[in-house]
Coordinates of C-alpha atoms in Angstrom, one line a residue:
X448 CA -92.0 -77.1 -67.4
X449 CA -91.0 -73.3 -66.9
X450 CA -88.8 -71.9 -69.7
X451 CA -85.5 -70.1 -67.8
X452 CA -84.5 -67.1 -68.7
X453 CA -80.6 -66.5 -68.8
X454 CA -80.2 -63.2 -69.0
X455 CA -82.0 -61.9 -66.5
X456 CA -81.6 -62.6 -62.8
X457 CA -82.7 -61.3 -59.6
X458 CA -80.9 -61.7 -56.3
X459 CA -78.4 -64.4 -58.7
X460 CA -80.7 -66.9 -59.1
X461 CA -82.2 -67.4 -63.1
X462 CA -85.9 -66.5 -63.1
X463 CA -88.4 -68.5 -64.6
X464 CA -90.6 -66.8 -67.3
X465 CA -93.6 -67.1 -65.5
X466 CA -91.4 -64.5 -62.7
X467 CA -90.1 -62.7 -65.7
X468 CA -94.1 -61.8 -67.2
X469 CA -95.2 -60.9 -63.6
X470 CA -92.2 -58.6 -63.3
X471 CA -93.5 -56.8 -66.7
X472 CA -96.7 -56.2 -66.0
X473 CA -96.3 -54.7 -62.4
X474 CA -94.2 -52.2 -64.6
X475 CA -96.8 -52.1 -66.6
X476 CA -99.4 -51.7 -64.4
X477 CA -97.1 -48.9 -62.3
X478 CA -96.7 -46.8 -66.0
X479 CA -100.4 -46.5 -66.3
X480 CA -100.8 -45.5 -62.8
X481 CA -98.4 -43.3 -63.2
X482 CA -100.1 -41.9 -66.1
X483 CA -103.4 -41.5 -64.5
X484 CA -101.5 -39.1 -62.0
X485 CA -100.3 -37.1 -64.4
X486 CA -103.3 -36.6 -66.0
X487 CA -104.5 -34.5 -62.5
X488 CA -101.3 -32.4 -62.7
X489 CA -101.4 -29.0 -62.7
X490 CA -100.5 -28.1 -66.8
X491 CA -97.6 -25.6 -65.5
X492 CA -95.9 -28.5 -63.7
X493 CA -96.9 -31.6 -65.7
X494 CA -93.7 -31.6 -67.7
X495 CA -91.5 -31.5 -64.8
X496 CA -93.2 -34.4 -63.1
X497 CA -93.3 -36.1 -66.3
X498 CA -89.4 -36.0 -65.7
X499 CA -89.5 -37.1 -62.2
X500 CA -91.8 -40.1 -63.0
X501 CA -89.2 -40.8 -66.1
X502 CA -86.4 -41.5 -63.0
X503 CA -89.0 -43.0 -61.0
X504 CA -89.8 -45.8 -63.5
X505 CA -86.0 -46.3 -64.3
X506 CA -85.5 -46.8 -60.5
X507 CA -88.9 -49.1 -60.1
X508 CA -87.5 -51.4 -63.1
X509 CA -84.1 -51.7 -60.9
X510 CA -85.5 -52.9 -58.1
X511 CA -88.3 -55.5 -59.5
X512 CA -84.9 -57.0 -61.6
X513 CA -82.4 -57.1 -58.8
X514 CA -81.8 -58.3 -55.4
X515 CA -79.5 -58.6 -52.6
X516 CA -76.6 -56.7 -51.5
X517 CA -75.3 -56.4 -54.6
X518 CA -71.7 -57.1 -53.9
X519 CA -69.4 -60.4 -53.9
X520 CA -67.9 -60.1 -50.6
X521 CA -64.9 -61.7 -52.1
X522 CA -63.9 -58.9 -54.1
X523 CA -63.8 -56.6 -51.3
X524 CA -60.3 -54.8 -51.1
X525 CA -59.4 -51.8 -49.7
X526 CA -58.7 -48.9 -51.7
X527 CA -55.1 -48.4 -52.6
X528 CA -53.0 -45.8 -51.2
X529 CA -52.8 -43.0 -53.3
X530 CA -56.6 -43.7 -54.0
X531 CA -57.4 -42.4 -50.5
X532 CA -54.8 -38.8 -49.5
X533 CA -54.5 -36.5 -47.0
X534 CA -55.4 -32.9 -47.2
X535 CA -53.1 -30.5 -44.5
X536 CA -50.3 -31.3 -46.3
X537 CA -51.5 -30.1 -49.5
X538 CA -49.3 -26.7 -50.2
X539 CA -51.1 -23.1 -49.4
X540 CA -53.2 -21.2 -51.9
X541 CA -52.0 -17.4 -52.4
X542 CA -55.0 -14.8 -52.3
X543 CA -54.9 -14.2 -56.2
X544 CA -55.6 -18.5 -57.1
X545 CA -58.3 -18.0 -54.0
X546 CA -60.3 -15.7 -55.9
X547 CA -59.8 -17.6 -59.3
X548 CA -60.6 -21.2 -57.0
X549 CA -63.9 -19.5 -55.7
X550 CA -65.2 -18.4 -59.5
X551 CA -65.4 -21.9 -60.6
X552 CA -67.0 -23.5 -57.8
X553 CA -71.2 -24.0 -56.8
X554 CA -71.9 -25.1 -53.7
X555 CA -74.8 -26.9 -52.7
X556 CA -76.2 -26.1 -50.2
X557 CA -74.1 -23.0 -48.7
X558 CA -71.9 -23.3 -45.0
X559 CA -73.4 -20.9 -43.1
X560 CA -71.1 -17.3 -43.7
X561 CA -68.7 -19.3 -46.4
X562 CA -69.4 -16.5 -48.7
X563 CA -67.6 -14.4 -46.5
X564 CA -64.6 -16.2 -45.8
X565 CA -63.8 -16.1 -49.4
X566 CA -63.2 -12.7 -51.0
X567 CA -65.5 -13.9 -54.7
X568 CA -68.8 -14.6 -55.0
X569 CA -70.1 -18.4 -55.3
X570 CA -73.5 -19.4 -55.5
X571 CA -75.1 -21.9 -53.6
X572 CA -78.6 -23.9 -53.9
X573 CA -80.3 -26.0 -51.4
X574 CA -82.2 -29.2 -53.1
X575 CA -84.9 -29.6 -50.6
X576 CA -88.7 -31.0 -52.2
X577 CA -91.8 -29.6 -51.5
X578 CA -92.3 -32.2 -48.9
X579 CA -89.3 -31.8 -46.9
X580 CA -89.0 -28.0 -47.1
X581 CA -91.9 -28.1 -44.7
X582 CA -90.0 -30.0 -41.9
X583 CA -86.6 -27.9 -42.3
X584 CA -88.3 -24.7 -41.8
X585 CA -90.1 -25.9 -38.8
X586 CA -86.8 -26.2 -36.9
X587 CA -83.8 -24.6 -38.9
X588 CA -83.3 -20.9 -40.3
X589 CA -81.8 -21.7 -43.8
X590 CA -80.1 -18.6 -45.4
X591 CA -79.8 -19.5 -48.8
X592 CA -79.8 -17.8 -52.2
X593 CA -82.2 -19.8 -53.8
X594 CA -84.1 -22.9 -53.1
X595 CA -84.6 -25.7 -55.9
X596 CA -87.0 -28.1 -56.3
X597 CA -85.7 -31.4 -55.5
X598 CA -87.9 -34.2 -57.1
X599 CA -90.6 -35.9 -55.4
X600 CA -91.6 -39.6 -56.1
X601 CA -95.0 -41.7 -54.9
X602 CA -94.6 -44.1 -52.3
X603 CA -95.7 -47.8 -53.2
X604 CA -98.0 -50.1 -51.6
X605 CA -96.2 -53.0 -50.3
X606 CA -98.9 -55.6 -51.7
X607 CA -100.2 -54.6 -54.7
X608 CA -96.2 -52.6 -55.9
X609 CA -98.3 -49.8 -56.9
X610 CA -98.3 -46.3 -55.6
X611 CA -100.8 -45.0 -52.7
X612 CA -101.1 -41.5 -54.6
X613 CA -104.4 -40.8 -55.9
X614 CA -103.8 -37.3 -57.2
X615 CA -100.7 -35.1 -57.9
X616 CA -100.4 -32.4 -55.2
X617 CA -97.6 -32.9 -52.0
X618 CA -100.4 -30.3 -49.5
X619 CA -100.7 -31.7 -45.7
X620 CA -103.3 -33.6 -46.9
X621 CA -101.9 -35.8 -49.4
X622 CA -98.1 -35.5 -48.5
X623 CA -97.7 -38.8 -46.3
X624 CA -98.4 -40.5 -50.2
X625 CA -94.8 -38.9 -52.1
X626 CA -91.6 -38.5 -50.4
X627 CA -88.0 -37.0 -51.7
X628 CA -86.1 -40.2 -53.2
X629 CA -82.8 -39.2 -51.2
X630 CA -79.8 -36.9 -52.1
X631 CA -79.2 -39.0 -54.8
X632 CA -81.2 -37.1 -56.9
X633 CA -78.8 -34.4 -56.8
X634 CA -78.0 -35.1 -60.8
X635 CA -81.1 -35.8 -62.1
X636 CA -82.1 -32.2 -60.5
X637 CA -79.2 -30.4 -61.8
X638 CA -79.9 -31.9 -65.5
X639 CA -83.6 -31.8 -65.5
X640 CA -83.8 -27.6 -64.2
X641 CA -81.2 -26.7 -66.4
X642 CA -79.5 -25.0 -63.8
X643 CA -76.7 -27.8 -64.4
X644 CA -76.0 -26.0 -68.3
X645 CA -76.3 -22.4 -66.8
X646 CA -74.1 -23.0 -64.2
X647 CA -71.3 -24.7 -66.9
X648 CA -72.0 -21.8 -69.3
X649 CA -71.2 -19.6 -66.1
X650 CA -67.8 -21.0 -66.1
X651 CA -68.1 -23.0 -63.1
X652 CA -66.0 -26.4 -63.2
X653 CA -66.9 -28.4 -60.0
X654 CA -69.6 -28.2 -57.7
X655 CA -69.4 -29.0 -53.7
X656 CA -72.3 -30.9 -52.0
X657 CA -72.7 -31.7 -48.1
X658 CA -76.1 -31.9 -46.2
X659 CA -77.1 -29.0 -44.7
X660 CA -76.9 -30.6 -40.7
X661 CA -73.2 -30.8 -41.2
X662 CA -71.8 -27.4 -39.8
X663 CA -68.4 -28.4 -40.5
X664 CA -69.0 -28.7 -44.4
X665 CA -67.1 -25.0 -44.9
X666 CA -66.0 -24.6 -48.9
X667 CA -62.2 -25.6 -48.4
X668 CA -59.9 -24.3 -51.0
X669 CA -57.0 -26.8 -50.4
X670 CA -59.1 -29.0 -51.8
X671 CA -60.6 -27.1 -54.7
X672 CA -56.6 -26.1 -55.7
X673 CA -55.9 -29.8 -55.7
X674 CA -58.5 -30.5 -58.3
X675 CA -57.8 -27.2 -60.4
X676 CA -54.2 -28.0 -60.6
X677 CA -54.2 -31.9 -62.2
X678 CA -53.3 -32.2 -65.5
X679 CA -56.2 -31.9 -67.9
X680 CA -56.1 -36.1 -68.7
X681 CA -55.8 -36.9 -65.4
X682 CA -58.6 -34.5 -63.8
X683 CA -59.8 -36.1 -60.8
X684 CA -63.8 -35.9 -61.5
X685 CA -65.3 -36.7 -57.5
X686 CA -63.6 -36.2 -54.3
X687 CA -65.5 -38.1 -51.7
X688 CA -64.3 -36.3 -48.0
X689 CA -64.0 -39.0 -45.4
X690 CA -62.6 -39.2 -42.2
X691 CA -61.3 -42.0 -39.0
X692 CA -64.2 -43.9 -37.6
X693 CA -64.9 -44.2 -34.4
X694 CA -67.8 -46.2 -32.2
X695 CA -70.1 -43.7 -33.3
X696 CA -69.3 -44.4 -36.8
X697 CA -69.6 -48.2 -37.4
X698 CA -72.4 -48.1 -39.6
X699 CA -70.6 -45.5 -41.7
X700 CA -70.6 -46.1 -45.6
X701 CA -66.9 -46.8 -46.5
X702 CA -65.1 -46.5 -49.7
X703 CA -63.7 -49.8 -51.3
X704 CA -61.6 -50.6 -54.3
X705 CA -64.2 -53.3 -56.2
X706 CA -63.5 -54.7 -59.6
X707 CA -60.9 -51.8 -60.7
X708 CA -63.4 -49.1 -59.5
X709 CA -63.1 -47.2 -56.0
X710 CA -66.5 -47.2 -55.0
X711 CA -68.8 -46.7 -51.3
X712 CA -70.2 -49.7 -49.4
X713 CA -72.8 -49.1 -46.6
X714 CA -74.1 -51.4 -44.6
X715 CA -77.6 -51.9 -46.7
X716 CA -75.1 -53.8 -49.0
X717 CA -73.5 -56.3 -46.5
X718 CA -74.2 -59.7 -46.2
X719 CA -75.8 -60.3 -43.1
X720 CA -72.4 -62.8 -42.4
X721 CA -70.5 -59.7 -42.7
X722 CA -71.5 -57.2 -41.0
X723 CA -69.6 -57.4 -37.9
X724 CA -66.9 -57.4 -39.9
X725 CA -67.8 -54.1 -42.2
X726 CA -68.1 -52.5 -38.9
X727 CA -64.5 -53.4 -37.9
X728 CA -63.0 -50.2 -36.9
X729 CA -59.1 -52.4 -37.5
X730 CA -60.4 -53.0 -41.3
X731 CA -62.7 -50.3 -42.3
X732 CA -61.1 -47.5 -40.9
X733 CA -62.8 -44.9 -41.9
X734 CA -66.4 -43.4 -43.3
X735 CA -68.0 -41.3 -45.9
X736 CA -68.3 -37.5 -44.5
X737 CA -70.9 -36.6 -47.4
X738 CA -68.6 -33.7 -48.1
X739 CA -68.2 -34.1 -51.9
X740 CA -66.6 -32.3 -54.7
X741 CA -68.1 -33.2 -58.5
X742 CA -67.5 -32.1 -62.1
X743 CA -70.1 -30.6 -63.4
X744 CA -68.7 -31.5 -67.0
X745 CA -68.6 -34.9 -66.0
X746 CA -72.5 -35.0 -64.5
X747 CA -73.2 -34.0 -67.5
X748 CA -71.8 -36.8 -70.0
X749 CA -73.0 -39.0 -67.2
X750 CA -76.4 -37.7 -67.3
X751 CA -76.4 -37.6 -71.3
X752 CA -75.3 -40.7 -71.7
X753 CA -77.4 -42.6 -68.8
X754 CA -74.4 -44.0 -67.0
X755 CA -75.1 -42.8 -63.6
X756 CA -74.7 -46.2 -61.6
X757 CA -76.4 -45.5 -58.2
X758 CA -77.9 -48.7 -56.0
X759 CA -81.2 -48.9 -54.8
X760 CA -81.6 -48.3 -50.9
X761 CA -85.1 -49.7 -50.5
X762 CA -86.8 -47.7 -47.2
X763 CA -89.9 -49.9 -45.6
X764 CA -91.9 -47.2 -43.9
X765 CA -93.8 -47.5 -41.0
X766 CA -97.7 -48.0 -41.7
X767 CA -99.8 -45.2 -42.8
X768 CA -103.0 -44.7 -40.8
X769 CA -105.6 -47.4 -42.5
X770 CA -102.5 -50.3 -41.8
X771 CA -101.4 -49.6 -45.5
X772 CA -97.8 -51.3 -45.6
X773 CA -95.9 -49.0 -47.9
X774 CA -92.1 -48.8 -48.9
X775 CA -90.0 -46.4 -51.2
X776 CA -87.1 -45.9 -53.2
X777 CA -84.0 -44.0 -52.4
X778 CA -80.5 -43.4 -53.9
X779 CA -77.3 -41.9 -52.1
X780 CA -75.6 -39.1 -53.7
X781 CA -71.8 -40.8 -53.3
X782 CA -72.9 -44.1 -55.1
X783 CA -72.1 -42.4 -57.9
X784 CA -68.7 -42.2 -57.0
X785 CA -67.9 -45.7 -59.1
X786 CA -69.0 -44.0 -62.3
X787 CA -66.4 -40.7 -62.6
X788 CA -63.1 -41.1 -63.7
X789 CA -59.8 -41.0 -61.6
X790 CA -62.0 -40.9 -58.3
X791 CA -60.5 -40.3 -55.1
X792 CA -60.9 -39.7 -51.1
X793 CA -59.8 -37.4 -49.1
X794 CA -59.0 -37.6 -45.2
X795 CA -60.1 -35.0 -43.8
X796 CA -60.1 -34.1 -40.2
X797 CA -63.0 -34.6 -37.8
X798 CA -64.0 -30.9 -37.7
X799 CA -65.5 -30.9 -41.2
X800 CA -67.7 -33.8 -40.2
X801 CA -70.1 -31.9 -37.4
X802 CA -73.9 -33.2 -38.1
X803 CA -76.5 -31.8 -35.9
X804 CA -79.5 -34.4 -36.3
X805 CA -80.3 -34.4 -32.5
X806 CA -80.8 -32.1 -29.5
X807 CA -77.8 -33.8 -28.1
X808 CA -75.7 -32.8 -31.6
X809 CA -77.3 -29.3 -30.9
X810 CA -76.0 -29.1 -27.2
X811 CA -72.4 -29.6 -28.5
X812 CA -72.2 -27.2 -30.8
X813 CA -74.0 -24.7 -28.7
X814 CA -71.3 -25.0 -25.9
X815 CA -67.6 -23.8 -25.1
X816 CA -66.5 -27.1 -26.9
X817 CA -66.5 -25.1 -30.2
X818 CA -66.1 -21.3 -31.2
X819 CA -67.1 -19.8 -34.7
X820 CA -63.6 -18.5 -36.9
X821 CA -63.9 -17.2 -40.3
X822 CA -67.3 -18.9 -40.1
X823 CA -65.8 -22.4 -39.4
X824 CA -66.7 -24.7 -36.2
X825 CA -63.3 -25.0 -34.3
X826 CA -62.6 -27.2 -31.5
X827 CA -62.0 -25.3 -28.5
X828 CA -57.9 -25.0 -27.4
X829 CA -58.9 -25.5 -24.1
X830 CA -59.9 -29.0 -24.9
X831 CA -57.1 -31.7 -23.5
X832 CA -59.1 -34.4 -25.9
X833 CA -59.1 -34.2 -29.6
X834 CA -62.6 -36.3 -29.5
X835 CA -66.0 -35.0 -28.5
X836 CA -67.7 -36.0 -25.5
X837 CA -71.0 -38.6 -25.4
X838 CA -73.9 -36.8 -25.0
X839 CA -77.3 -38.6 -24.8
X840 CA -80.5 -36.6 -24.0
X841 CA -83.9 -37.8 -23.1
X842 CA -87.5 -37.8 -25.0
X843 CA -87.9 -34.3 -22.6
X844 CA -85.7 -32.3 -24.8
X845 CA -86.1 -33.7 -28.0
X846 CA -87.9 -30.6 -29.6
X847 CA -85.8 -27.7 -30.2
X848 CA -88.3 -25.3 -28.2
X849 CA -88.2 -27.6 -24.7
X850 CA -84.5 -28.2 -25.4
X851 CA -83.8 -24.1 -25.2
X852 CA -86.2 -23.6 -22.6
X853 CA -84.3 -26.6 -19.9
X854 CA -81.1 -24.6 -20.3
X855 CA -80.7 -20.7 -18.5
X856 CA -77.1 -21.3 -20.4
X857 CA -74.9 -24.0 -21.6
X858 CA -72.9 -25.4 -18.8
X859 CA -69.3 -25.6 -19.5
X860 CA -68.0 -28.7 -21.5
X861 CA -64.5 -28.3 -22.1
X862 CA -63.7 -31.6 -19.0
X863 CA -66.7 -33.5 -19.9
X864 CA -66.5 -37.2 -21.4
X865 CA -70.2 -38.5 -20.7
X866 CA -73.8 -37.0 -20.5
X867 CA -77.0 -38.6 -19.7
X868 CA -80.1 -36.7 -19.5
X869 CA -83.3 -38.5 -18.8
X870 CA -86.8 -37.2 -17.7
X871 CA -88.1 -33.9 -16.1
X872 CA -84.1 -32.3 -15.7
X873 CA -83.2 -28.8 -15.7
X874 CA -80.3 -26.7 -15.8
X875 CA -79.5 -23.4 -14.1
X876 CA -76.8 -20.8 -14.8
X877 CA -72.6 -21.2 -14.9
X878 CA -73.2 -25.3 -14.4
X879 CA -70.3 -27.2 -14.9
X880 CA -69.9 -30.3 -16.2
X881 CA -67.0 -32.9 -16.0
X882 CA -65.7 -36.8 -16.2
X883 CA -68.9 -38.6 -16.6
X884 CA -72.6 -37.4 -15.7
X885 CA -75.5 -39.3 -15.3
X886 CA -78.8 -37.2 -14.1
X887 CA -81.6 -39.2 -14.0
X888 CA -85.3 -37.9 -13.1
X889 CA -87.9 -40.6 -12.7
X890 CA -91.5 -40.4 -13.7
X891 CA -93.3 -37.9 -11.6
X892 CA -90.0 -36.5 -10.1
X893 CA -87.7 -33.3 -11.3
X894 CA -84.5 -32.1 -11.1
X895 CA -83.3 -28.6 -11.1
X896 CA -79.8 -28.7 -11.4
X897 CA -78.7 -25.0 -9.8
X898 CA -77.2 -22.4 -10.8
X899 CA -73.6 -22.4 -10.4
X900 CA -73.1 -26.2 -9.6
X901 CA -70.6 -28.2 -10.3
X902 CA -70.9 -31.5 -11.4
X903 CA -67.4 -33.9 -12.3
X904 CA -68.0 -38.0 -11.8
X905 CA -71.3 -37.4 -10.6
X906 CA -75.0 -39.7 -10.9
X907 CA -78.1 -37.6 -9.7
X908 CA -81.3 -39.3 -9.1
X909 CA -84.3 -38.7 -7.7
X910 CA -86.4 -35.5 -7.0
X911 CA -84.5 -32.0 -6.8
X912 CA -86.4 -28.9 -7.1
X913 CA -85.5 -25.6 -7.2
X914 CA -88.5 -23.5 -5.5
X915 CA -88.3 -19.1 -7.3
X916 CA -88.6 -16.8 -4.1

């Protein structure tokens, strides 16, 4: 008979201590993998990826010990209301608490032109690894002041729960076996560089973070002034921005109030029974932006006293060439949100939530839907709907390149509600585009939409081409 083992669980069921010996020596067997790597590290870098493979282990432990979504669905509430506050109607901040704001705030990374919308110099960083700097710069122009290493972890096998790494080194040719363990990492980065101390010894108090695709993440002093000016017991420590879902948004992480703590569900943690009901638009009414304000004193303590509670997103990856099965570890950089005191959200309007992940994101912001003030995207006045329009391009102008070179200029927007793109389409000067838009070129055929057309409730199949003279 198998001896149980109380304390330990995985997925809540008590695990036998036959499962409880095969969990310790996969971590076993991972720590002297892990060691062999290190021994091929170059001597300069070893002791930061002696660092990185410290987190790594801490995270692999996690995941062989526990399972599921890890929350009772029963204990779901929403978050009270003064847990969850709205930001225009916060008071204005005069010029001279601007500049003072600004001198005590890092961003990471940096709006594009937010340093000059504020009159005070604040520095920004982009965490990026080694890995993924490759595949920004191959489609983005990133003016930052300085880039910093974001840590990179080793993919494992699925079978043998070991990594596929042979040697240290992320080079083309060994880069498909390490990826960047996800924006959760933020912390760990900040600790383990040091730039986390400098930055406190530089008197800076809070530090904003948004992902770098979101070109409404702009450094917002309302906010900042609403942090600053809390009484020194009550500091709020993390602001998570979020704003009102709509369809585009079910899958959205959403904050919760959970045993006593406000804290972020996504959809990885839903019970399969419930996800219908986490995307409810009526109950879950609205989503995490990624926009986030954090004290640095308080990442600190956190950090120093290992109480940074972030879940495990496990990512299966597609197989490698060779039909190696391999997965790898993630964490999300609002998790943490659970873990700093007097926590709160803020709703924030839907222009600070503007990603650009796809040519049909890129078409949007390109157009006369949005105009650059005081480097902020604003919705155009011109605009009779708050919302932005669905816009759905084809497999023909997913590369940025091909995308530019199918437009002679944006076509007007401001009317538009739908836009579907498929196959060989093009698009000539001054086109304008209204209602709902459906352009469809089958295999073999082309359209040329011409210059100057105008478009409004229209479907356009077929062949259409546009001869130069």
């Amino acid at each position: 008979m198998s001896l149980l083992v109380a304390d330990l669980t995985r997925g809540g069921a008590v695990m036998t201590e036959f499962q409880v010996k095969l969990r310790q020596q996969h971590e076993e067997s991972m720590h002297h993998e892990l060691e062999a790597l290190l021994a091929t590290a170059d001597p300069t870098e070893a002791e930061i990826s002696r660092k990185d493979f410290d987190g790594f282990k801490k995270l692999f432990h996690r995941f062989l010990h526990v399972k599921g979504p890890g929350v009772d669905w029963a204990k779901i509430n929403r978050p009270p209301d003064d847990s969850v506050v709205s930001g225009p109607a916060w008071p204005q901040v005069d010029r001279l608490t601007k500049h003072q704001l600004v001198q005590r705030l890092s961003v990471s990374p940096r709006p594009r032109s937010s340093s000059r919308r504020h009159e005070a110099e604040t520095p920004s960083w982009d965490f990026s690894s080694d890995v993924k700097r490759v595949q920004i710069s191959q489609n983005v122009e990133l003016i930052l002041e300085t880039v910093q290493r974001q840590t990179t972890y080793p993919r494992i096998n699925k079978e043998s729960l070991l990594p596929i790494a042979k040697t240290m080194g992320t080079s083309s040719e060994f880069a498909e076996a390490w990826y960047p363990p996800g924006h959760g990492d933020v912390y760990a980065s900040f600790s383990n560089s040091g730039l986390l101390d400098r930055l406190l010894a530089e008197g800076k108090e809070y530090i904003f973070v948004s992902n770098i695709d979101n070109l409404g993440a702009t450094v917002d002093l309302f906010i900042l002034n609403h942090l600053m000016s809390q009484p020194a017991d009550k500091r709020c420590e993390f602001i998570m921005e979020v704003t009102d879902k709509t369809r585009a948004d079910v899958k959205g992480g959403t904050l919760i109030q959970y045993e006593d703590h406000l804290r972020l569900l996504e959809i990885a943690q839903v019970p399969k029974a419930h996800v219908d009901e986490f995307k409810s638009v009526t109950k879950f009414k609205i989503f995490n932006t990624n926009n986030l304000w954090i004290s640095l004193l308080a990442v600190r303590r956190l950090q120093q006293q290992n109480q940074l509670d972030l879940e495990i997103i496990v990512n299966p990856k597609v197989t490698l060439d060779g039909g190696l099965n391999v997965f790898q570890l993630e964490t999300a950089v609002g998790a943490a949100i659970k873990s700093f005191n007097n926590a709160m959200g803020v709703n924030v309007p839907r222009s600070r939530f503007l990603p650009v992940k796809t040519s049909s994101d890129l078409l949007l912001v390109m157009s006369n839907l949005y105009s650059l003030d005081a480097g902020s995207l604003t919705m155009s006045k011109r605009r009779e709907f708050p919302s932005t329009p669905h816009v759905k391009l084809g497999s023909s102008f997913t590369k940025v390149q091909e995308f530019l070179s199918r437009f002679e200029n944006i076509p007007d927007m401001l009317e538009l509600d739908h836009l579907t793109v498929s196959g060989d389409v093009t698009f000539g000067k001054n086109v304008s585009l209204k209602g709902t838009v459906i352009i469809i070129a089958n295999h073999g055929d082309r359209i040329d939409i011409p210059a100057g057309a105008m478009l409004e409730n229209k479907i356009v199949s077929g062949n259409l081409r546009i001869l130069d003279h």
